[in-house]
């Protein structure tokens, strides 16, 4: 917990879980609202906007070209098997 935010490698506060925060830290979660233009987006549209912004920033910063491709069924199964 730092600067009023829960910091985790690779995480962003898009839809924080106040109950989970309360359970883990035994205090109320700080208030949080997305900037107004993002509040009206569906969850899928918000995720798409964030992914696009991060990909653009990474490509610009690292001077690389990125190609977005969906995960294959095998890749999804591999990830899911690690969760069991």
Coordinates of C-alpha atoms in Angstrom, one line a residue, residues 32-76:
X32 CA -11.7 6.0 -6.5
X33 CA -13.3 7.1 -9.8
X34 CA -12.1 6.8 -13.3
X35 CA -11.8 10.0 -15.3
X36 CA -15.2 11.0 -16.6
X37 CA -14.7 10.0 -20.2
X38 CA -13.8 6.4 -19.1
X39 CA -16.8 6.1 -16.7
X40 CA -19.2 5.6 -19.5
X41 CA -17.4 2.8 -21.2
X42 CA -18.4 -0.9 -20.9
X43 CA -15.9 -3.1 -19.2
X44 CA -14.9 -4.6 -22.5
X45 CA -14.4 -1.1 -24.1
X46 CA -12.4 0.0 -21.1
X47 CA -10.1 -3.0 -21.3
X48 CA -9.7 -2.3 -25.0
X49 CA -8.8 1.3 -24.4
X50 CA -6.3 0.4 -21.7
X51 CA -4.6 -2.3 -23.8
X52 CA -4.4 0.0 -26.8
X53 CA -2.8 2.8 -24.7
X54 CA -0.3 0.5 -23.1
X55 CA 0.7 -1.1 -26.4
X56 CA 1.1 2.3 -28.0
X57 CA 3.2 3.5 -25.1
X58 CA 5.4 0.4 -25.1
X59 CA 5.9 0.6 -28.9
X60 CA 6.8 4.2 -28.7
X61 CA 9.1 3.9 -25.7
X62 CA 10.9 0.8 -26.9
X63 CA 10.9 1.8 -30.6
X64 CA 9.3 -1.5 -31.6
X65 CA 6.3 -2.7 -33.6
X66 CA 3.7 -4.8 -31.8
X67 CA 1.2 -7.2 -33.4
X68 CA -1.9 -8.0 -31.3
X69 CA -3.1 -11.5 -31.8
X70 CA -5.7 -13.4 -29.7
X71 CA -4.5 -16.3 -27.6
X72 CA -4.9 -19.8 -29.0
X73 CA -7.1 -22.3 -27.3
X74 CA -3.9 -24.2 -26.2
X75 CA -2.5 -21.0 -24.7
X76 CA -5.7 -20.3 -22.8

